XYZ file of C-alpha atoms in Angstrom:
353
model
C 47.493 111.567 126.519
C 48.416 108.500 123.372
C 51.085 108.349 121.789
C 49.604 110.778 119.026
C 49.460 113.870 121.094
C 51.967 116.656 120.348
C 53.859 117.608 123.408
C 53.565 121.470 122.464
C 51.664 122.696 119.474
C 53.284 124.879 117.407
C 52.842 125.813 113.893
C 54.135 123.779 111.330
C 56.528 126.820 109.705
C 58.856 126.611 112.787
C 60.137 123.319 110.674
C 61.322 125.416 107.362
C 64.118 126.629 110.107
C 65.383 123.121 110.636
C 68.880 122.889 109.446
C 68.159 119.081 107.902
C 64.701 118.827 106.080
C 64.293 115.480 107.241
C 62.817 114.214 110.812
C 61.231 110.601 112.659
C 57.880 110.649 113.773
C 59.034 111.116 117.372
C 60.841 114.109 116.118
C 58.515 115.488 114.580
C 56.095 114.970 117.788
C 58.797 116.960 119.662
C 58.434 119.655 117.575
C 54.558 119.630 118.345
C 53.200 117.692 115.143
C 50.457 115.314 115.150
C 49.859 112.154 113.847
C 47.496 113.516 111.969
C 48.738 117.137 110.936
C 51.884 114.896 109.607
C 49.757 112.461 107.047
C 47.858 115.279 105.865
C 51.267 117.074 105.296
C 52.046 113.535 103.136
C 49.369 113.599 101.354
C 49.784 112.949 97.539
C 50.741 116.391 95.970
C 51.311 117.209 99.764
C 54.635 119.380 100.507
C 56.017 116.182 102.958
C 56.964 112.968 102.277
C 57.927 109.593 103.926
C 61.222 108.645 102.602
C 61.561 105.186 105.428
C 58.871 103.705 107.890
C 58.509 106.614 110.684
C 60.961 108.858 108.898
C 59.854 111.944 107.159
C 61.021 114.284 104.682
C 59.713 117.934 104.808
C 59.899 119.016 101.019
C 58.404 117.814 98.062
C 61.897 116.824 95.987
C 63.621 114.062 95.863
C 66.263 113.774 98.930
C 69.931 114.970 98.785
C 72.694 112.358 99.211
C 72.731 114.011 103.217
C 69.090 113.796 103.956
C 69.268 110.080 102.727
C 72.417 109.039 104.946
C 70.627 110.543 107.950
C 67.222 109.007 106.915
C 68.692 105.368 106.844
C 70.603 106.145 110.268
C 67.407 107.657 111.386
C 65.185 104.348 110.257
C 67.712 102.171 111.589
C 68.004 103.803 115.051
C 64.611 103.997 115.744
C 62.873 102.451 118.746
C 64.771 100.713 122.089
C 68.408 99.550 121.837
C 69.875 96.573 122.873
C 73.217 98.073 124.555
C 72.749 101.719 124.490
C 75.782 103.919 125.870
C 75.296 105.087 128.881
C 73.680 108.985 129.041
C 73.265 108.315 125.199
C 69.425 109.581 124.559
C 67.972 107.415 122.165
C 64.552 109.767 121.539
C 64.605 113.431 120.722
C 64.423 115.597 123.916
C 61.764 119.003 124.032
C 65.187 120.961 123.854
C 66.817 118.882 121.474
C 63.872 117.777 118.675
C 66.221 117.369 116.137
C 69.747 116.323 117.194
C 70.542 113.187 115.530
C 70.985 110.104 117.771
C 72.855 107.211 116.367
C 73.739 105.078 118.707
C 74.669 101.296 117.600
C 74.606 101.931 113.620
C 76.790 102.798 111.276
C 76.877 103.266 107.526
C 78.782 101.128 105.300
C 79.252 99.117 101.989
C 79.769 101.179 99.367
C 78.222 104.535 100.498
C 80.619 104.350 103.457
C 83.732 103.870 100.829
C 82.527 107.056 99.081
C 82.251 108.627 102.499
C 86.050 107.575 103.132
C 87.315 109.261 100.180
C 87.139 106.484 97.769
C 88.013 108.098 93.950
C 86.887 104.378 93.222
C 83.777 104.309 94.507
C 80.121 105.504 92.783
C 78.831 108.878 93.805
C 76.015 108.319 97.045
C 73.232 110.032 94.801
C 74.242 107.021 91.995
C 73.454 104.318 94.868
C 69.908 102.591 94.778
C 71.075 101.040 98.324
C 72.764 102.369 101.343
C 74.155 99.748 103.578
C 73.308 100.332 107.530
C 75.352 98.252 109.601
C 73.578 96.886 113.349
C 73.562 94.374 115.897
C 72.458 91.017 114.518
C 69.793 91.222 117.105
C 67.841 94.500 115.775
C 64.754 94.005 114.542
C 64.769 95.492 111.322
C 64.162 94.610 107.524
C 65.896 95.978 104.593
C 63.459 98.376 102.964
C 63.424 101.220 100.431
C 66.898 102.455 100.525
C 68.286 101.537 103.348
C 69.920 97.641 103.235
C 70.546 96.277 106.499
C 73.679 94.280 107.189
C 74.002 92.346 110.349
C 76.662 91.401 112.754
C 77.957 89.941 116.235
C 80.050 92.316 117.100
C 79.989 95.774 116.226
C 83.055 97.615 115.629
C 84.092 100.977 116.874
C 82.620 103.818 113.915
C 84.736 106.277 112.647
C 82.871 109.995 112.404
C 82.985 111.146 108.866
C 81.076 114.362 108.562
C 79.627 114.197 111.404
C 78.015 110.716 110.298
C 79.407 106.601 111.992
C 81.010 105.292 109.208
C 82.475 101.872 110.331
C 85.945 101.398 109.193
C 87.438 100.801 106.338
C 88.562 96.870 106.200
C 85.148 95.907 107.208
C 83.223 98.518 104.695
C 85.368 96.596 102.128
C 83.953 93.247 103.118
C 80.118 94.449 102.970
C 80.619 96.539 99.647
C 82.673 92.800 98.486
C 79.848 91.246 99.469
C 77.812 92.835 97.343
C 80.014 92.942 93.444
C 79.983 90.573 91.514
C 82.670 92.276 89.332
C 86.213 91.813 89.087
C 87.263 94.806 87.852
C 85.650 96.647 90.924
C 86.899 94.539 93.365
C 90.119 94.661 92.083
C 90.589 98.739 92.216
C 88.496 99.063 95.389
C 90.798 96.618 97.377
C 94.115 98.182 95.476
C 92.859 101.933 96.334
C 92.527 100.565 99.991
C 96.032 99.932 100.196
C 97.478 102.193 97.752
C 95.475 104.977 99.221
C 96.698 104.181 103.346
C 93.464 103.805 104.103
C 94.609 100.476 105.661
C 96.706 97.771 105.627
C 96.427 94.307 103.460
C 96.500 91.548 106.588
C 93.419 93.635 108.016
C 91.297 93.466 104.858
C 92.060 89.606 104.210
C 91.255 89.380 107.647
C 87.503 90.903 107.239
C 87.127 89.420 103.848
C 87.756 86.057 105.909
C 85.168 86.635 108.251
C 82.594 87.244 105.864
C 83.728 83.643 103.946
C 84.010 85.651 100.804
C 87.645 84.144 100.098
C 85.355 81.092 98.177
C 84.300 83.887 95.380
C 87.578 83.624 92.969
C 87.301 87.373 91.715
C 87.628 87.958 95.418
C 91.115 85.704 95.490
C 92.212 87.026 92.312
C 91.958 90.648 93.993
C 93.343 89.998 97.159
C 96.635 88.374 95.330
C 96.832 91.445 93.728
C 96.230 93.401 96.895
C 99.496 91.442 98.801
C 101.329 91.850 95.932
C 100.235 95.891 95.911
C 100.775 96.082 100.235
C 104.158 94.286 99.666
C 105.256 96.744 97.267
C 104.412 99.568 99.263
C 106.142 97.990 102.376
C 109.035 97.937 100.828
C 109.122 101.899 99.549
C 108.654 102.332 103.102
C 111.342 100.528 104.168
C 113.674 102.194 101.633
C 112.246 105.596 102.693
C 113.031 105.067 106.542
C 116.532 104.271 105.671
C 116.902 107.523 103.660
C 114.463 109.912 105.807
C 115.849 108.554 109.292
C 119.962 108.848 108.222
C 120.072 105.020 108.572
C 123.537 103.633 106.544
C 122.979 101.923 103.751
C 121.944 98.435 103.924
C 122.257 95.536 101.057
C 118.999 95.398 100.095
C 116.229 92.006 99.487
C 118.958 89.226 100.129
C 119.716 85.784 100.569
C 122.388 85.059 103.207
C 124.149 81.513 103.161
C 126.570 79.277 105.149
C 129.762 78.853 103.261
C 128.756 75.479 101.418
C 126.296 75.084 103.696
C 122.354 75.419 103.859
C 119.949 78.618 102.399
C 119.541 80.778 105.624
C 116.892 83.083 104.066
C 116.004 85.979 102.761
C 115.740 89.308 104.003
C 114.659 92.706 103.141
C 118.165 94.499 103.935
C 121.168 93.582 105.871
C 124.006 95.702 107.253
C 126.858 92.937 106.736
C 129.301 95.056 109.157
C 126.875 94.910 112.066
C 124.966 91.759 111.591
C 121.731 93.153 111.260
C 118.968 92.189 109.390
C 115.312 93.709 108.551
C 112.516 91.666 107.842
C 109.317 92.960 106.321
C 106.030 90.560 108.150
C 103.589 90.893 104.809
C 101.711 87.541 106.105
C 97.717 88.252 105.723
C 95.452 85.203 107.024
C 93.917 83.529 104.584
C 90.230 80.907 104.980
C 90.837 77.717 104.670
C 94.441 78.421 104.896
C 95.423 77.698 108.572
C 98.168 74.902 107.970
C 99.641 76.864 105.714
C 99.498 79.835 107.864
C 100.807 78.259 110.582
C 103.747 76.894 108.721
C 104.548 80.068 107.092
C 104.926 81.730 110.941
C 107.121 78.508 111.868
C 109.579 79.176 109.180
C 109.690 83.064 109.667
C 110.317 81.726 113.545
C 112.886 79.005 112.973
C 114.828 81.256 110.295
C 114.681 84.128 112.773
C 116.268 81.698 115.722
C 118.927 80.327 113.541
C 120.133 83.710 112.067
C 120.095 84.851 115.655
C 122.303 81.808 117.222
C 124.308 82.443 114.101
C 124.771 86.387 116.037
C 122.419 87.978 113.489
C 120.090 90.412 114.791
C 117.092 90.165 113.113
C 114.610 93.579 113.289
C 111.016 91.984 112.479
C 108.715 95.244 110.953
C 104.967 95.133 110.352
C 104.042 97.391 107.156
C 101.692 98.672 109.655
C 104.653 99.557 111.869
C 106.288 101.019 108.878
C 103.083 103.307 107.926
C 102.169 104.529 111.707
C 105.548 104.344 113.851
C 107.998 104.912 111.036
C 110.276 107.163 113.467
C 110.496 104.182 116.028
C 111.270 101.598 113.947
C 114.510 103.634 112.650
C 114.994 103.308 116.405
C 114.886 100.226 116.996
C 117.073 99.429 113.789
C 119.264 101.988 114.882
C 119.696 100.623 118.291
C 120.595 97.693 116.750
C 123.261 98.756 114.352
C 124.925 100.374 117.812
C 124.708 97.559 119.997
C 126.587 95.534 117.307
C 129.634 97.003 118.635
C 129.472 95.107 122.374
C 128.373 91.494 120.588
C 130.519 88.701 119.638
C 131.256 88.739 116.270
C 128.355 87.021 114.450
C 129.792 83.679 112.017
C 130.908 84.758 108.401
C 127.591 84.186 105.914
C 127.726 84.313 102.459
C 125.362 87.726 101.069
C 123.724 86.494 97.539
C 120.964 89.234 95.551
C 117.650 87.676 95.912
């Protein structure tokens, strides 16, 4: 027996029945089909087609947006993996000819923006290129429509109709990668954030990676990105207070010694109890380390003087904000009650920001 030899003949009509028209060689060799029966099947005018090397699709049409997602998985999954989970199968079983296997790929770019619900991004039929996203070690070429996009370290896919869709800071940076206009960037990075599909410090933080913070459309759009995640951290804030029966605080203020030294500024402070929120909005930024690093040295030293001052200060993430919001009022709350059994903190002077 080669490599060519079906494993159970059957007729080819069995394969109208398959729920998704579109099959790998080994697949189709499951299903009984020959090397040969499938080129003749392929043949110009023929009622097959081969949409990727060793993938197959069995109608004469052009693909649907689904049978071209699985096609790309399909091509890039083919053959041995490099790390593949344990009792993963990576070939189509007798019982199983069809079940999709994708084990170490992942779309991305800007089909897998669409597939996160992306009003921003183009429809998947509109896409000439679908971005596939595998160990740096795969062998595989970019062919057809399927684009191939490399890394060290995969991360964790997130299923999306049933397809791995990697997540949404790094499909940012591959779909970045790729746009060369400003305009796109800008609402596909502002949807991100506007849209809670995730949080500013975690896109910078991918862009980063990819060294894409050079590009200045890409700088333009992340400023605008902060500046849109800041915003938003801040509604939160105001909507914890108010959902969570919080008392009102003084809101975005600068508190000073009397004719002494600026302390800081804060995102709201309960004068009565000493207690002060801070909103963290820092995102890293390449080629920005020293400044960084400063940046977190002044939130730190402000923080320590405030608190040998006897100001509590409550230090939120907006990530916090958008996935604890119920434990942060907590927190803040156990603060405003513990005021009662602390020294009084030294008299500041409150000033509007």
């Amino acid at each position: 027996m080669n490599h060519n030899t079906p494993l159970s003949p059957r007729p080819l009509r069995h394969l109208a029945k398959v729920h998704r028209r579109v099959l790998t060689a080994a697949q189709l060799r499951a299903h009984g089909v020959s090397a040969a029966e499938r080129d003749e099947q392929c043949r110009p005018g023929g009622p097959w087609q081969q949409i990727l090397p060793g993938v197959f699709l069995l109608h004469p049409g052009p693909p649907t947006s689904e049978e071209r997602l699985h096609a790309v998985l399909m091509y890039a999954t083919r053959g041995p993996l490099p790390q593949t989970a344990p009792g993963v199968p990576t070939q189509p079983t007798a019982q199983e000819p069809h079940r999709p296997v994708y084990a170490e790929v992942m779309i991305t770019g800007l089909a897998a923006l669409t597939l996160h619900g992306f009003a921003s991004a183009p429809a998947l039929l509109s896409l000439e290129k679908i971005d596939i996203l595998v160990p740096r070690m795969r062998r595989l070429r970019s062919t057809g429509c399927a684009r191939i996009v490399r890394t060290a370290a995969l991360p964790t896919p997130e299923p999306v109709t049933g397809l791995p869709v990697a997540p949404v800071p790094r499909v940012l940076a591959d779909a970045v990668a790729e746009l060369a206009d400003a305009g796109v960037v800008r609402r596909l990075l502002t949807e991100a954030v506007r849209g809670g599909h995730c949080e500013p410090a975690a896109v910078v933080k991918e862009l980063t990676q990819a060294r894409l913070l050079s590009r200045p459309h890409v700088v333009d759009a992340v400023d605008s990105l902060l500046a849109e995640g800041r915003a938003i951290a801040e509604n939160r804030l105001y909507r914890m207070v108010r959902e969570y029966g919080l008392p009102d605080p003084v809101w975005n203020v600068d508190l000073r010694l009397p004719g002494g030294p600026h302390l800081g500024g804060l995102d709201a402070y309960w004068p009565e109890q000493a207690v002060a929120v801070e909103l963290d909005t820092r995102a890293p930024r390449q080629g920005h380390r020293q400044d960084d690093d400063a940046l977190w040295s002044e939130y730190t030293r402000k923080r320590e003087h405030l608190e040998r001052l006897g100001i509590t200060v409550v230090h939120i993430t907006p990530k916090k904000l958008r996935d604890a919001m119920e434990q942060q009022a907590t927190v803040v709350r156990t603060a405003l009650m513990a005021a009662v059994d602390r020294d009084p903190a030294a008299y500041v002077v409150v000033l509007p920001r």
